[in-house]
Protein backbone atom coordinates (compact mmCIF):
# COMPACT_ATOMS: atom_id res chain seq x y z
CA UNK A 1 -9.30 9.58 -2.00
CA UNK A 2 -11.56 6.51 -1.72
CA UNK A 3 -11.10 3.27 -3.63
CA UNK A 4 -13.93 4.00 -6.09
CA UNK A 5 -12.28 7.21 -7.28
CA UNK A 6 -8.93 5.46 -7.61
CA UNK A 7 -10.58 2.76 -9.74
CA UNK A 8 -12.26 5.36 -11.96
CA UNK A 9 -9.05 7.34 -12.47
CA UNK A 10 -7.11 4.13 -13.15
CA UNK A 11 -9.71 3.11 -15.74
CA UNK A 12 -9.57 6.50 -17.44
CA UNK A 13 -5.76 6.46 -17.42
CA UNK A 14 -5.71 2.97 -18.93
CA UNK A 15 -8.27 4.00 -21.58
CA UNK A 16 -6.26 7.13 -22.40
CA UNK A 17 -2.97 5.28 -22.79
CA UNK A 18 -4.46 2.52 -24.96
CA UNK A 19 -6.65 4.74 -27.12
CA UNK A 20 -4.07 7.49 -27.64
CA UNK A 21 -1.37 4.92 -28.47
CA UNK A 22 -3.66 3.50 -31.13
CA UNK A 23 -4.17 6.99 -32.63
CA UNK A 24 -0.50 7.98 -32.45
CA UNK A 25 0.72 4.75 -34.08
CA UNK A 26 -1.69 5.20 -37.01
CA UNK A 27 -0.87 8.90 -37.56
CA UNK A 28 0.95 9.88 -40.71
CA UNK A 29 2.05 13.25 -39.33
CA UNK A 30 3.33 12.91 -35.77
CA UNK A 31 3.65 16.53 -34.71
CA UNK A 32 3.38 17.61 -31.08
CA UNK A 33 -0.03 19.14 -31.77
CA UNK A 34 -1.40 15.94 -33.25
CA UNK A 35 -0.07 13.86 -30.35
CA UNK A 36 -1.54 16.29 -27.79
CA UNK A 37 -4.88 16.23 -29.60
CA UNK A 38 -4.89 12.40 -29.59
CA UNK A 39 -4.17 12.32 -25.84
CA UNK A 40 -6.83 14.97 -25.05
CA UNK A 41 -9.43 13.21 -27.21
CA UNK A 42 -8.62 9.87 -25.56
CA UNK A 43 -8.82 11.31 -22.03
CA UNK A 44 -12.10 13.06 -22.85
CA UNK A 45 -13.65 9.94 -24.31
CA UNK A 46 -12.39 7.94 -21.29
CA UNK A 47 -14.09 10.33 -18.86
CA UNK A 48 -17.26 10.30 -20.98
CA UNK A 49 -17.28 6.50 -21.03
CA UNK A 50 -16.74 6.26 -17.25
CA UNK A 51 -19.41 8.93 -16.62
CA UNK A 52 -22.00 7.12 -18.74
CA UNK A 53 -21.07 3.75 -17.24
CA UNK A 54 -21.32 5.06 -13.65
CA UNK A 55 -24.62 6.79 -14.47
CA UNK A 56 -26.01 3.47 -15.74
CA UNK A 57 -24.79 1.55 -12.70
CA UNK A 58 -26.25 4.15 -10.30
CA UNK A 59 -29.56 3.99 -12.14
CA UNK A 60 -29.66 0.18 -11.93
CA UNK A 61 -28.36 -0.17 -8.37
CA UNK A 62 -31.55 0.70 -6.47
CA UNK A 63 -33.40 -2.07 -8.32
CA UNK A 64 -30.71 -4.69 -7.87
CA UNK A 65 -31.68 -5.56 -4.31
CA UNK A 66 -35.43 -4.81 -4.31
CA UNK A 67 -36.33 -8.41 -3.61
CA UNK A 68 -34.04 -9.29 -0.74
CA UNK A 69 -33.55 -13.06 -0.60
CA UNK A 70 -35.05 -14.95 2.33
CA UNK A 71 -32.41 -17.06 4.06
CA UNK A 72 -34.60 -18.19 6.94
CA UNK A 73 -32.56 -15.96 9.24
CA UNK A 74 -31.62 -12.31 9.37
CA UNK A 75 -28.18 -11.53 7.93
CA UNK A 76 -25.71 -10.04 10.42
CA UNK A 77 -24.29 -7.79 7.72
CA UNK A 78 -24.34 -7.29 3.97
CA UNK A 79 -21.89 -5.53 1.71
CA UNK A 80 -21.42 -4.88 -2.00
CA UNK A 81 -18.82 -7.40 -3.15
CA UNK A 82 -17.07 -8.72 -6.22
CA UNK A 83 -16.18 -12.39 -6.62
CA UNK A 84 -13.25 -13.62 -8.70
CA UNK A 85 -14.12 -16.54 -11.00
CA UNK A 86 -10.81 -17.26 -12.69
CA UNK A 87 -9.97 -14.18 -14.74
CA UNK A 88 -13.54 -12.84 -14.54
CA UNK A 89 -14.95 -10.71 -11.74
CA UNK A 90 -18.65 -10.71 -10.85
CA UNK A 91 -20.35 -7.94 -8.92
CA UNK A 92 -23.05 -8.57 -6.36
CA UNK A 93 -23.86 -8.58 -2.67
CA UNK A 94 -22.37 -10.62 0.13
CA UNK A 95 -24.54 -11.67 3.06
CA UNK A 96 -22.97 -12.70 6.34
CA UNK A 97 -25.22 -15.16 8.18
CA UNK A 98 -24.79 -17.05 11.45
CA UNK A 99 -23.09 -20.06 9.84
CA UNK A 100 -22.14 -19.03 6.30
CA UNK A 101 -21.22 -16.32 3.81
CA UNK A 102 -23.44 -16.09 0.72
CA UNK A 103 -22.53 -14.12 -2.40
CA UNK A 104 -25.38 -13.33 -4.81
CA UNK A 105 -24.43 -11.84 -8.20
CA UNK A 106 -26.50 -8.89 -9.40
CA UNK A 107 -28.45 -8.61 -12.66
CA UNK A 108 -25.58 -7.14 -14.69
CA UNK A 109 -23.63 -10.43 -14.64
CA UNK A 110 -24.04 -13.22 -17.15
CA UNK A 111 -23.74 -15.85 -14.42
CA UNK A 112 -26.41 -16.00 -11.71
CA UNK A 113 -24.67 -18.67 -9.64
CA UNK A 114 -24.62 -18.07 -5.87
CA UNK A 115 -21.47 -18.78 -3.89
CA UNK A 116 -21.99 -20.20 -0.40
CA UNK A 117 -19.10 -20.59 2.02
CA UNK A 118 -19.92 -22.52 5.19
CA UNK A 119 -17.83 -21.39 8.16
CA UNK A 120 -17.24 -25.04 9.14
CA UNK A 121 -15.52 -25.59 5.76
CA UNK A 122 -13.10 -22.65 6.12
CA UNK A 123 -9.43 -23.34 6.83
CA UNK A 124 -8.29 -19.70 6.80
CA UNK A 125 -9.40 -16.22 5.82
CA UNK A 126 -7.18 -13.20 5.24
CA UNK A 127 -7.16 -9.79 3.65
CA UNK A 128 -4.98 -9.03 0.66
CA UNK A 129 -4.17 -6.27 -1.80
CA UNK A 130 -6.11 -6.63 -5.05
CA UNK A 131 -3.67 -6.50 -7.99
CA UNK A 132 -1.04 -5.62 -5.35
CA UNK A 133 -2.42 -2.08 -5.03
CA UNK A 134 -5.70 -1.63 -3.13
CA UNK A 135 -6.22 -3.37 0.22
CA UNK A 136 -9.85 -4.44 -0.20
CA UNK A 137 -9.43 -8.14 -0.90
CA UNK A 138 -10.76 -11.07 1.12
CA UNK A 139 -9.23 -14.50 0.45
CA UNK A 140 -10.93 -17.55 1.94
CA UNK A 141 -9.20 -20.94 1.81
CA UNK A 142 -11.49 -23.95 2.28
CA UNK A 143 -10.50 -27.25 3.87
CA UNK A 144 -10.81 -28.84 0.41
CA UNK A 145 -7.99 -26.55 -0.78
CA UNK A 146 -10.24 -24.38 -2.95
CA UNK A 147 -9.67 -20.63 -2.67
CA UNK A 148 -12.45 -18.05 -2.96
CA UNK A 149 -11.39 -14.44 -3.57
CA UNK A 150 -13.61 -11.43 -3.04
CA UNK A 151 -13.36 -7.66 -3.20
CA UNK A 152 -15.34 -6.17 -0.31
CA UNK A 153 -16.52 -2.56 -0.37
CA UNK A 154 -16.36 -2.07 3.37
CA UNK A 155 -13.48 -4.44 3.94
CA UNK A 156 -12.70 -3.45 7.53
CA UNK A 157 -16.12 -3.97 9.16
CA UNK A 158 -17.17 -6.93 7.05
CA UNK A 159 -13.80 -8.67 7.44
CA UNK A 160 -13.80 -8.16 11.24
CA UNK A 161 -17.33 -9.58 11.55
CA UNK A 162 -16.38 -12.54 9.34
CA UNK A 163 -13.27 -13.26 11.41
CA UNK A 164 -15.33 -13.11 14.61
CA UNK A 165 -17.69 -15.73 13.15
CA UNK A 166 -14.83 -18.04 12.23
CA UNK A 167 -13.52 -18.25 15.81
């Protein structure tokens, strides 16, 4: 099972637990049938929400990168990425160039701020498990002490190419 399916199932499970708990707590009659109905309704609405959300994202995705940015050089690799900004996570695309990594958020985000990491400013880079579960994280520590955290869709290839550039 790939990481996207795990994320979808985890989202539906979380939705089901939260939504059904809300229904069960507010019920006057807590029979087994009512509880089962609350759980089934919550799971169904969770799947419907995830289906509609994924349908919207798939519909928007082809247009997100129509106008590829011009960096003055051809990127070695690009990958869909997420960037952690405190407690918020932004989706976008990461471009690996000769001397830097550039993250460009896509149109769905409120912030349009690019993140540029020069390889000369990097102290260390390592992979990590996001939320301690899925091994798709990329943590970059800069010489200034600042830490940039990313979730990389194709973590293995992108991370290997990034590490090769840092040497």
